Amino acid sequence: QVHLVDSGGDSVQAGGSLTLSCVVSGYNYRSNCMGWFHQAPGKERLGVAGIYMGTSRAVYADSVKGRFTISQDSAKNTVYLQMNTLTPEDTGMYYCAAKTVANGASCADPGTLDAWGQGTLVTVCS
């Protein structure tokens, strides 16, 4: 069973940067995408970035394009989210997730969410 551990959340000033990490452990034979989701206070959880494990093809929500970068280090079983030019709207919990989509599909396409991290809190102060 796959297990995800998120870390890296912190409080930063607007315009600052953070890097989130998601360490993947356990056997996972089906998930082919890893993603990051953002849940702002009082709002629903939304996907912000995803990476297809086989090709490293990445997809991003419009709200983070050009500011966030998702990457993977297979040797360390870790997925990262580099977050730059942070704004107060980026405040909230960030969750790593493992997902299965059809072979060759985009990580933004519908699929099955297989596991969640416990979340890490990002606070951006204006």
PDB file of C-alpha atoms in Angstrom:
ATOM      1  CA  GLN A   1       0.000   0.000   0.000  1.00  0.00           C
ATOM      2  CA  VAL A   2       1.428   3.385  -0.991  1.00  0.00           C
ATOM      3  CA  HIS A   3       2.093   5.943   1.728  1.00  0.00           C
ATOM      4  CA  LEU A   4       2.683   9.659   1.096  1.00  0.00           C
ATOM      5  CA  VAL A   5       4.298  12.127   3.496  1.00  0.00           C
ATOM      6  CA  ASP A   6       4.090  15.848   2.701  1.00  0.00           C
ATOM      7  CA  SER A   7       6.408  18.454   4.125  1.00  0.00           C
ATOM      8  CA  GLY A   8       7.838  21.903   3.497  1.00  0.00           C
ATOM      9  CA  GLY A   9       4.952  24.160   4.412  1.00  0.00           C
ATOM     10  CA  ASP A  10       5.790  27.394   6.200  1.00  0.00           C
ATOM     11  CA  SER A  11       4.823  31.041   6.631  1.00  0.00           C
ATOM     12  CA  VAL A  12       6.311  33.400   4.052  1.00  0.00           C
ATOM     13  CA  GLN A  13       5.875  36.947   2.842  1.00  0.00           C
ATOM     14  CA  ALA A  14       4.096  37.639  -0.412  1.00  0.00           C
ATOM     15  CA  GLY A  15       6.530  37.311  -3.295  1.00  0.00           C
ATOM     16  CA  GLY A  16       8.493  34.639  -1.486  1.00  0.00           C
ATOM     17  CA  SER A  17       9.186  31.024  -2.402  1.00  0.00           C
ATOM     18  CA  LEU A  18       8.739  27.583  -0.874  1.00  0.00           C
ATOM     19  CA  THR A  19       9.474  24.038  -1.931  1.00  0.00           C
ATOM     20  CA  LEU A  20       7.122  21.276  -0.849  1.00  0.00           C
ATOM     21  CA  SER A  21       8.210  17.642  -0.783  1.00  0.00           C
ATOM     22  CA  CYS A  22       6.241  14.411  -0.961  1.00  0.00           C
ATOM     23  CA  VAL A  23       8.034  11.209  -0.070  1.00  0.00           C
ATOM     24  CA  VAL A  24       6.452   8.086  -1.532  1.00  0.00           C
ATOM     25  CA  SER A  25       6.849   4.725   0.169  1.00  0.00           C
ATOM     26  CA  GLY A  26       5.219   1.345  -0.105  1.00  0.00           C
ATOM     27  CA  TYR A  27       4.326  -0.713  -3.140  1.00  0.00           C
ATOM     28  CA  ASN A  28       2.216   1.031  -5.766  1.00  0.00           C
ATOM     29  CA  TYR A  29       1.761  -0.797  -9.018  1.00  0.00           C
ATOM     30  CA  ARG A  30      -1.029   1.275 -10.510  1.00  0.00           C
ATOM     31  CA  SER A  31      -0.563   5.031  -9.920  1.00  0.00           C
ATOM     32  CA  ASN A  32       0.982   6.778 -12.923  1.00  0.00           C
ATOM     33  CA  CYS A  33       0.487  10.384 -11.855  1.00  0.00           C
ATOM     34  CA  MET A  34       1.542  12.370  -8.824  1.00  0.00           C
ATOM     35  CA  GLY A  35      -0.082  15.668  -8.037  1.00  0.00           C
ATOM     36  CA  TRP A  36      -0.430  18.525  -5.614  1.00  0.00           C
ATOM     37  CA  PHE A  37      -3.766  19.874  -4.438  1.00  0.00           C
ATOM     38  CA  HIS A  38      -4.496  23.140  -2.669  1.00  0.00           C
ATOM     39  CA  GLN A  39      -7.290  23.683  -0.175  1.00  0.00           C
ATOM     40  CA  ALA A  40      -7.783  27.302   0.820  1.00  0.00           C
ATOM     41  CA  PRO A  41      -9.567  27.999   4.126  1.00  0.00           C
ATOM     42  CA  GLY A  42     -13.279  27.270   3.739  1.00  0.00           C
ATOM     43  CA  LYS A  43     -12.938  26.145   0.121  1.00  0.00           C
ATOM     44  CA  GLU A  44     -12.791  22.885  -1.767  1.00  0.00           C
ATOM     45  CA  ARG A  45      -9.599  21.019  -2.553  1.00  0.00           C
ATOM     46  CA  LEU A  46      -8.380  21.765  -6.070  1.00  0.00           C
ATOM     47  CA  GLY A  47      -5.574  20.345  -8.157  1.00  0.00           C
ATOM     48  CA  VAL A  48      -2.748  22.769  -8.918  1.00  0.00           C
ATOM     49  CA  ALA A  49      -0.072  20.569 -10.531  1.00  0.00           C
ATOM     50  CA  GLY A  50       0.403  17.026 -11.762  1.00  0.00           C
ATOM     51  CA  ILE A  51       3.247  15.008 -13.258  1.00  0.00           C
ATOM     52  CA  TYR A  52       3.017  11.840 -15.343  1.00  0.00           C
ATOM     53  CA  MET A  53       5.561   9.478 -13.853  1.00  0.00           C
ATOM     54  CA  GLY A  54       6.638   7.778 -17.061  1.00  0.00           C
ATOM     55  CA  THR A  55       7.378  10.902 -19.090  1.00  0.00           C
ATOM     56  CA  SER A  56       7.580  13.664 -16.458  1.00  0.00           C
ATOM     57  CA  ARG A  57       4.995  15.571 -18.479  1.00  0.00           C
ATOM     58  CA  ALA A  58       3.560  18.216 -16.169  1.00  0.00           C
ATOM     59  CA  VAL A  59       0.233  20.022 -16.073  1.00  0.00           C
ATOM     60  CA  TYR A  60      -0.734  23.096 -14.074  1.00  0.00           C
ATOM     61  CA  ALA A  61      -3.813  24.997 -13.033  1.00  0.00           C
ATOM     62  CA  ASP A  62      -4.053  28.406 -14.671  1.00  0.00           C
ATOM     63  CA  SER A  63      -3.691  30.079 -11.281  1.00  0.00           C
ATOM     64  CA  VAL A  64      -0.151  28.745 -10.805  1.00  0.00           C
ATOM     65  CA  LYS A  65       1.229  28.544 -14.343  1.00  0.00           C
ATOM     66  CA  GLY A  66       4.592  30.256 -14.560  1.00  0.00           C
ATOM     67  CA  ARG A  67       4.960  30.334 -10.762  1.00  0.00           C
ATOM     68  CA  PHE A  68       4.880  26.699  -9.627  1.00  0.00           C
ATOM     69  CA  THR A  69       6.957  23.789 -10.904  1.00  0.00           C
ATOM     70  CA  ILE A  70       6.328  20.124 -10.149  1.00  0.00           C
ATOM     71  CA  SER A  71       9.190  17.659 -10.451  1.00  0.00           C
ATOM     72  CA  GLN A  72      10.157  14.169  -9.390  1.00  0.00           C
ATOM     73  CA  ASP A  73      13.329  12.487  -8.169  1.00  0.00           C
ATOM     74  CA  SER A  74      12.856   8.776  -8.768  1.00  0.00           C
ATOM     75  CA  ALA A  75      16.019   7.844  -6.881  1.00  0.00           C
ATOM     76  CA  LYS A  76      14.630   9.511  -3.745  1.00  0.00           C
ATOM     77  CA  ASN A  77      10.982   8.496  -4.362  1.00  0.00           C
ATOM     78  CA  THR A  78      10.118  12.148  -3.907  1.00  0.00           C
ATOM     79  CA  VAL A  79       7.912  14.612  -5.745  1.00  0.00           C
ATOM     80  CA  TYR A  80       8.489  18.339  -5.305  1.00  0.00           C
ATOM     81  CA  LEU A  81       6.449  21.482  -5.791  1.00  0.00           C
ATOM     82  CA  GLN A  82       8.569  24.591  -6.236  1.00  0.00           C
ATOM     83  CA  MET A  83       6.381  27.602  -5.471  1.00  0.00           C
ATOM     84  CA  ASN A  84       7.564  31.075  -6.502  1.00  0.00           C
ATOM     85  CA  THR A  85       6.052  34.542  -6.372  1.00  0.00           C
ATOM     86  CA  LEU A  86       3.607  33.440  -3.707  1.00  0.00           C
ATOM     87  CA  THR A  87       0.487  35.491  -3.046  1.00  0.00           C
ATOM     88  CA  PRO A  88      -1.943  35.460  -0.096  1.00  0.00           C
ATOM     89  CA  GLU A  89      -4.345  33.522  -2.342  1.00  0.00           C
ATOM     90  CA  ASP A  90      -1.885  30.618  -2.238  1.00  0.00           C
ATOM     91  CA  THR A  91      -2.480  30.242   1.495  1.00  0.00           C
ATOM     92  CA  GLY A  92      -3.911  26.920   2.619  1.00  0.00           C
ATOM     93  CA  MET A  93      -3.203  23.251   3.000  1.00  0.00           C
ATOM     94  CA  TYR A  94      -1.311  21.487   0.257  1.00  0.00           C
ATOM     95  CA  TYR A  95      -1.797  17.769  -0.258  1.00  0.00           C
ATOM     96  CA  CYS A  96       0.238  15.360  -2.323  1.00  0.00           C
ATOM     97  CA  ALA A  97      -1.750  12.656  -4.114  1.00  0.00           C
ATOM     98  CA  ALA A  98      -1.151   9.535  -6.168  1.00  0.00           C
ATOM     99  CA  LYS A  99      -3.521   9.079  -9.080  1.00  0.00           C
ATOM    100  CA  THR A 100      -4.188   6.616 -11.877  1.00  0.00           C
ATOM    101  CA  VAL A 101      -5.198   7.817 -15.333  1.00  0.00           C
ATOM    102  CA  ALA A 102      -5.502   5.968 -18.618  1.00  0.00           C
ATOM    103  CA  ASN A 103      -2.173   5.145 -20.241  1.00  0.00           C
ATOM    104  CA  GLY A 104      -0.960   8.131 -22.234  1.00  0.00           C
ATOM    105  CA  ALA A 105      -3.589  10.453 -20.774  1.00  0.00           C
ATOM    106  CA  SER A 106      -2.856  13.740 -19.062  1.00  0.00           C
ATOM    107  CA  CYS A 107      -2.667  13.921 -15.296  1.00  0.00           C
ATOM    108  CA  ALA A 108      -5.399  16.563 -15.545  1.00  0.00           C
ATOM    109  CA  ASP A 109      -7.788  13.994 -17.009  1.00  0.00           C
ATOM    110  CA  PRO A 110     -10.289  12.132 -14.820  1.00  0.00           C
ATOM    111  CA  GLY A 111      -8.813   9.228 -12.971  1.00  0.00           C
ATOM    112  CA  THR A 112      -8.699   7.393  -9.681  1.00  0.00           C
ATOM    113  CA  LEU A 113      -7.108   8.991  -6.629  1.00  0.00           C
ATOM    114  CA  ASP A 114      -5.190   6.191  -4.933  1.00  0.00           C
ATOM    115  CA  ALA A 115      -3.616   7.884  -1.901  1.00  0.00           C
ATOM    116  CA  TRP A 116      -3.278  11.236  -0.137  1.00  0.00           C
ATOM    117  CA  GLY A 117      -0.568  12.787   1.948  1.00  0.00           C
ATOM    118  CA  GLN A 118      -1.465  14.251   5.319  1.00  0.00           C
ATOM    119  CA  GLY A 119      -1.075  17.821   4.064  1.00  0.00           C
ATOM    120  CA  THR A 120       1.294  20.660   4.799  1.00  0.00           C
ATOM    121  CA  LEU A 121       0.273  24.236   5.640  1.00  0.00           C
ATOM    122  CA  VAL A 122       1.399  27.218   3.584  1.00  0.00           C
ATOM    123  CA  THR A 123       0.669  30.713   4.873  1.00  0.00           C
ATOM    124  CA  VAL A 124       1.472  33.724   2.706  1.00  0.00           C
ATOM    125  CA  CYS A 125       1.387  37.085   4.468  1.00  0.00           C
ATOM    126  CA  SER A 126       0.779  40.323   2.606  1.00  0.00           C
TER     127      SER A 126
END
